[in-house]
XYZ file of C-alpha atoms in Angstrom:
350
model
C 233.498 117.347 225.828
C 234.870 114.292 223.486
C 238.479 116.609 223.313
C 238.404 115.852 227.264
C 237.859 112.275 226.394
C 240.661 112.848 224.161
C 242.969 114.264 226.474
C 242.047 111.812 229.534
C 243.559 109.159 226.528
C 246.925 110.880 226.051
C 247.171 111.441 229.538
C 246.516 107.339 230.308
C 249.267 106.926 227.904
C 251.838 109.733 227.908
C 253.374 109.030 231.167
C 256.618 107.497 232.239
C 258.706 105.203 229.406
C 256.133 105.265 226.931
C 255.377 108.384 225.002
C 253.791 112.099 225.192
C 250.638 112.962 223.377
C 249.317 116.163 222.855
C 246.038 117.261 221.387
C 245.781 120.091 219.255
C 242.072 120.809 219.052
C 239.811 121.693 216.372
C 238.731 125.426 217.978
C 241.677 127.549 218.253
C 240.702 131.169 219.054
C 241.213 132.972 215.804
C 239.192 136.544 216.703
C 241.759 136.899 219.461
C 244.933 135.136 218.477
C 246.394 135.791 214.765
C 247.694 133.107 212.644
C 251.074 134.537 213.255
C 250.554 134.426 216.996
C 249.200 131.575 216.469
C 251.734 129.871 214.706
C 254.586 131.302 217.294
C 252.073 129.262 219.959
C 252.518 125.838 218.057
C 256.442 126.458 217.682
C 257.142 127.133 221.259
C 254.113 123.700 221.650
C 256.762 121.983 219.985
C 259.585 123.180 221.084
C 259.035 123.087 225.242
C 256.823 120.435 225.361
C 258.592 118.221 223.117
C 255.512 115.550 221.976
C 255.994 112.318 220.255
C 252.588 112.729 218.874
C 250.390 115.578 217.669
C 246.892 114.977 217.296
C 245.503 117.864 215.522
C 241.971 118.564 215.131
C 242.141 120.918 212.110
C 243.215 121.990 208.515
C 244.981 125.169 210.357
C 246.416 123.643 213.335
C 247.760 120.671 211.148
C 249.434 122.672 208.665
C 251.174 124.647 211.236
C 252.257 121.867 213.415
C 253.685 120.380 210.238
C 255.723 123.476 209.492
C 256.835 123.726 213.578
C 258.083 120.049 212.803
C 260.156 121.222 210.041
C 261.313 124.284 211.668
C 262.674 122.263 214.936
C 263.885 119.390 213.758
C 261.405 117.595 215.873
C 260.752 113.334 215.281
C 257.296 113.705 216.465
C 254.181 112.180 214.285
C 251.011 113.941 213.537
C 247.867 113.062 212.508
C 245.958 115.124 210.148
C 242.514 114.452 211.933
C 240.063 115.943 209.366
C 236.953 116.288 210.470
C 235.413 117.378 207.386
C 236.144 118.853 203.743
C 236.904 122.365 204.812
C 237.563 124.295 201.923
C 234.264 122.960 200.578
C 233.003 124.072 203.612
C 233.684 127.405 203.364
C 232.696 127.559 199.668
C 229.565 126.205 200.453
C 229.099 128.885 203.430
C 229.632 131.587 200.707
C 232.760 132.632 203.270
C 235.337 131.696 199.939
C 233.746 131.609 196.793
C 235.598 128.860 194.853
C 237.721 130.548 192.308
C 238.903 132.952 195.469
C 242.972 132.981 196.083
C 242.042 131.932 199.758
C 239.765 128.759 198.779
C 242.952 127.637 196.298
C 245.706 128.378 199.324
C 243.240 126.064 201.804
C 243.316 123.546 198.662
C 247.259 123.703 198.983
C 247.300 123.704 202.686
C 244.889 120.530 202.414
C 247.684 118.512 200.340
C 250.121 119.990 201.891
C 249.218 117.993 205.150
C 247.883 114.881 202.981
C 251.152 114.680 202.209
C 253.268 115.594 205.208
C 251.664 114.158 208.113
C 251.932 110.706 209.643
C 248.354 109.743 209.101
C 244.968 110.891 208.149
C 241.518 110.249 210.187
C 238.723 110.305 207.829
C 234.977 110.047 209.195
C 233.775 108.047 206.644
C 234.838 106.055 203.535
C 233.810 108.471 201.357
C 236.485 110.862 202.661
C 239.266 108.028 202.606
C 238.203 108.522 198.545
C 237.858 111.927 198.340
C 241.440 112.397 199.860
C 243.249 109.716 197.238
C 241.776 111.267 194.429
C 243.997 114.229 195.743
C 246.767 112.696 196.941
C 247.315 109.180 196.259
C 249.765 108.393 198.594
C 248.486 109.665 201.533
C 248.076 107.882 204.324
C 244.141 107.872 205.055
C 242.426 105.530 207.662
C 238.818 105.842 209.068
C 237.847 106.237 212.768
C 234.362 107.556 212.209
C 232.535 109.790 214.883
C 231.191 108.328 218.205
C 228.160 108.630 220.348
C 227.697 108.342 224.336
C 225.456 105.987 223.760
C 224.494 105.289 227.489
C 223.464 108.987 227.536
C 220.679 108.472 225.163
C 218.986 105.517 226.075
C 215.608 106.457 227.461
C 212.866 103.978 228.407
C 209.420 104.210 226.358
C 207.968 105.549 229.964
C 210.528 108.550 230.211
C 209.767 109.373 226.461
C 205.896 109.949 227.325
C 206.313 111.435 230.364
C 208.669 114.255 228.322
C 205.812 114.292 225.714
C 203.235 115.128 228.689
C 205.110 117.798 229.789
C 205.718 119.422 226.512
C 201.921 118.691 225.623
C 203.026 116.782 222.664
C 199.630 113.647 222.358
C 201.560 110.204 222.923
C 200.123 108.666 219.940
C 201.125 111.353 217.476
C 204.028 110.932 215.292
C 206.810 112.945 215.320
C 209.684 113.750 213.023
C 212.977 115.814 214.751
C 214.971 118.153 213.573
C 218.018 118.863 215.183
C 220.736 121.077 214.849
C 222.030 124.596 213.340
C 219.848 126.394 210.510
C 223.367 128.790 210.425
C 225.302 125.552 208.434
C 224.390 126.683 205.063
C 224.625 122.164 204.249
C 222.572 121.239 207.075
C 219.365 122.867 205.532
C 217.825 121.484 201.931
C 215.658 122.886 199.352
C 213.845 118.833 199.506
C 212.638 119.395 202.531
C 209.739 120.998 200.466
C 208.858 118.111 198.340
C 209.644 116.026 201.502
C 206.771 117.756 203.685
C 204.003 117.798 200.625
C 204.325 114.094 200.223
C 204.213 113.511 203.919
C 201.573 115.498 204.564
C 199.223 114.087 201.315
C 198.388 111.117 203.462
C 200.096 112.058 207.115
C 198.462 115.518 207.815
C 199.049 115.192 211.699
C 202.682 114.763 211.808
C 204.905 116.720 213.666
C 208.413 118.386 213.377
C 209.771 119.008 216.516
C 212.863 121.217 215.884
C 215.975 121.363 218.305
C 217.514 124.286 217.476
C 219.426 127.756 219.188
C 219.035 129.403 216.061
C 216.698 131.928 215.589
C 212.782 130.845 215.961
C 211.417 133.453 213.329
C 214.264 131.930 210.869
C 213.132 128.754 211.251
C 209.203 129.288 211.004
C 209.220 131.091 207.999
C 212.187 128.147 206.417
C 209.607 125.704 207.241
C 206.252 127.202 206.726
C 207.953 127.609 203.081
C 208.458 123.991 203.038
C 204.520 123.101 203.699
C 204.980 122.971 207.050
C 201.862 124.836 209.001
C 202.077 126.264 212.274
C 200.512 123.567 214.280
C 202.365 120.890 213.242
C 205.855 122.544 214.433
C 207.088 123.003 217.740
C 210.483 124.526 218.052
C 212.087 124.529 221.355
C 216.092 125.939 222.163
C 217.324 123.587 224.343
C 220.946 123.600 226.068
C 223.260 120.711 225.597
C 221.354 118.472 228.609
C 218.268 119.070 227.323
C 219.208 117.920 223.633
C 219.853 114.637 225.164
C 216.864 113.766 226.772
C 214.344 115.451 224.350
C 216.042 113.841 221.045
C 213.719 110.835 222.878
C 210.747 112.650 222.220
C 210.723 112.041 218.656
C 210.094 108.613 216.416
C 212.338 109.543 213.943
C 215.157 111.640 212.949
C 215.780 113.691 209.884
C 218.478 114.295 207.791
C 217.758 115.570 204.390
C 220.753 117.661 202.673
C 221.349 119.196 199.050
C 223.761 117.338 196.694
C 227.378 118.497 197.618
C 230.831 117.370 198.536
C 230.219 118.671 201.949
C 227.458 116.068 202.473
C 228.297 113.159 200.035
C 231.646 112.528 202.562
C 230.216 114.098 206.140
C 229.138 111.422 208.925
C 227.176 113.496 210.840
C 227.439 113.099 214.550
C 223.366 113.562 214.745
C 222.991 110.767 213.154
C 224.647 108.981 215.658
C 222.430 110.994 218.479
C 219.130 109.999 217.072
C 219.828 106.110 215.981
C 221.157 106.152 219.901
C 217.986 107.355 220.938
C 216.727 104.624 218.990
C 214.949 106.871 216.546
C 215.314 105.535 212.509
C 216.632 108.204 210.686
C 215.112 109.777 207.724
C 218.173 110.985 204.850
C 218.775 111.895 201.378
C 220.623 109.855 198.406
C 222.972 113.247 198.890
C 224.117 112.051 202.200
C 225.756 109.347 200.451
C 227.650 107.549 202.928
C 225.078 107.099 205.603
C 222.208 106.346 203.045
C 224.680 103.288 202.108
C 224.643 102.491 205.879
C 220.700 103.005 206.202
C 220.315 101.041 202.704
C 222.984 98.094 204.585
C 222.031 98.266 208.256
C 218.169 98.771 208.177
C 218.239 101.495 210.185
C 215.997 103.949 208.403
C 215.045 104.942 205.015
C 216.608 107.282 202.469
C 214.311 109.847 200.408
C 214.483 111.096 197.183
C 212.445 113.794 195.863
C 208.993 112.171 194.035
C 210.114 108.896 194.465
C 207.771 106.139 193.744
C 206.780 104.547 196.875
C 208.764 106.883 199.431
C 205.199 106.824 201.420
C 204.866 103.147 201.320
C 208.163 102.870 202.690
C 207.344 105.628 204.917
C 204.171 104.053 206.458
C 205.604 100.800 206.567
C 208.903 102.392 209.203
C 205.799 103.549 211.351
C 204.425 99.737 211.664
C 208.119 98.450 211.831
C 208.052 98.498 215.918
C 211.867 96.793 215.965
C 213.563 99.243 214.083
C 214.267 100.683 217.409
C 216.377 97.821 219.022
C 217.644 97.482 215.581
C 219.016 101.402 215.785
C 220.310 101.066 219.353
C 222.163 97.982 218.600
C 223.696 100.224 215.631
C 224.721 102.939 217.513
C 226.815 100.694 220.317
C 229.266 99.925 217.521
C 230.367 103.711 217.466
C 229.565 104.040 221.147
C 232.852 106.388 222.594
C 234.330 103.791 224.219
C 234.887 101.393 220.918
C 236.517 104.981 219.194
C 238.584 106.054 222.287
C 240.155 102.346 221.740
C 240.767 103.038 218.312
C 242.809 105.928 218.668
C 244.933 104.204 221.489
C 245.151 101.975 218.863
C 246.590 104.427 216.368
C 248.564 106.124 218.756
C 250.669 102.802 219.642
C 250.929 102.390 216.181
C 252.745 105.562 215.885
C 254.740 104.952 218.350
């Protein structure tokens, strides 16, 4: 959906005398295509179509377009739009452990394209670090992730009317989860710790889980965590649904483990649930957004036995403005502010 958005951009702006855009996304479709089909399909990209901009979407596609470039003498710029620390990525997904020859050639393809395209997008600040630690001239700018914010604006009267239906009690709090339990970083061992403190003085809270992956998975993750049957309702929504029953919840929760994954990740959900207006819940891990929770108000960040993580806690549930406070948030990254910062970038490159 946000590549169409992307593409309805280029098109606004790649006609006539200015200049051609094309978008190279982040899914290319690697079980059918090989790299070196795959590669032959960038060349020819390059070749025919003749772009004075490449937006690329992904370590792969970047590192190919760059080589293209090279190959046909072509002027046009590319942006290395990284949308997260991939080889770290696949470390942490136990795909390519990190002393494997294929984790150090994605480390070489990552500087390679530090180095070679026109500009870097990072999603965060902590990236724009990350990324000049390895390369220090590398062009890096941030254009963090966006949210249809108009999307997930429900009034207080749809919200209990969804609750009704799903036989949820109005007046009962509930905490949301949701999201993958397949992402081996989007799942934490803290959610243990998390759920016995919560429960020492909240006992009737709920986690309401959004989530396709599989239900038996996720019972037995969070009965684990201290998390008993009737205080968990997990429901598989499709993409529609995700919208309008992230409103069911009070608050959102993001707690992660301690990696380089999550110390430089944005994640879009974040976005989703401080859109819904729900404060958001994260660890010190998720180091970027706990700096913009710690800055912005909109939330609190948890730390394993913390001293006064309940008071905190309790106090967020009395706090009735923290939701105008999160909605007012959330327009800043609203799609139509980012869509305007890459037309920025692309006249730039022009």
């Amino acid at each position: 959906q946000y590549n169409n958005q992307f593409r309805d951009l280029a098109s606004n702006y790649s006609g006539g005398s200015t200049f051609k855009i094309n978008i190279i996304p982040l899914y290319m479709p690697y079980p059918v295509m090989a790299y070196g089909e795959l590669f032959l399909h960038v060349v020819l990209h390059v070749l025919l179509k003749t772009p004075d901009i490449l937006h690329c979407r992904s370590y792969i596609t970047t590192f190919l377009a760059n080589i293209a470039k090279k190959m046909v003498l072509s002027r046009a710029r590319i942006i290395f739009d990284a949308r997260g620390v991939y080889p770290e990525e696949q470390a942490q997904a136990h795909l390519l452990p990190g002393h494997s020859r294929h984790y150090k050639l994605l480390k070489v393809i990552e500087r390679y394209n530090l180095r070679n395209s026109n500009v870097t997008v990072c999603v965060s600040h902590a990236m724009q670090e990350h990324y000049a630690q390895l390369v220090s001239k590398s062009n890096c700018i941030f254009i963090p992730p966006f949210v249809h914010c108009s999307k997930f604006n429900r009034t207080l009267d749809q919200r209990d009317n969804l609750r009704t239906s799903l036989g949820i009690p109005i007046e009962r709090v509930v905490l949301l989860y949701s999201g993958s339990f397949d992402l081996p970083w989007s799942v934490a061992s803290s959610y243990a710790s998390f759920f016995q403190e919560i429960y020492s003085r909240f006992p009737d809270v709920l986690l309401l889980v959004l989530s396709n992956s599989d239900h038996r998975k996720i019972e037995t993750f969070f009965k684990d965590m201290n998390v008993a049957v009737n205080n968990l309702k997990i429901i598989s929504p499709n993409p529609e649904e995700i919208i309008q029953l992230t409103a069911v919840a009070d608050y959102g929760l993001i707690l992660r483990d301690d990696t380089m994954v999550n110390r430089v990740a944005f994640p879009i959900k974040f976005l989703e649930y401080v859109a819904s207006g729900l404060p958001v819940i994260v660890t010190r891990s998720n180091y970027f957004i706990s700096q913009l929770i710690d800055r912005e108000n909109v939330g609190i960040t948890y730390r394993p036995q913390e001293p006064r993580f309940l008071e905190r806690f309790e106090h967020m549930l009395n706090n009735k403005d923290m939701q105008g406070v999160c909605r007012r948030f959330a327009a800043r990254y609203d799609i139509t502010i980012a869509l305007k910062r890459y037309k920025e970038l692309y006249l730039s490159l022009n």
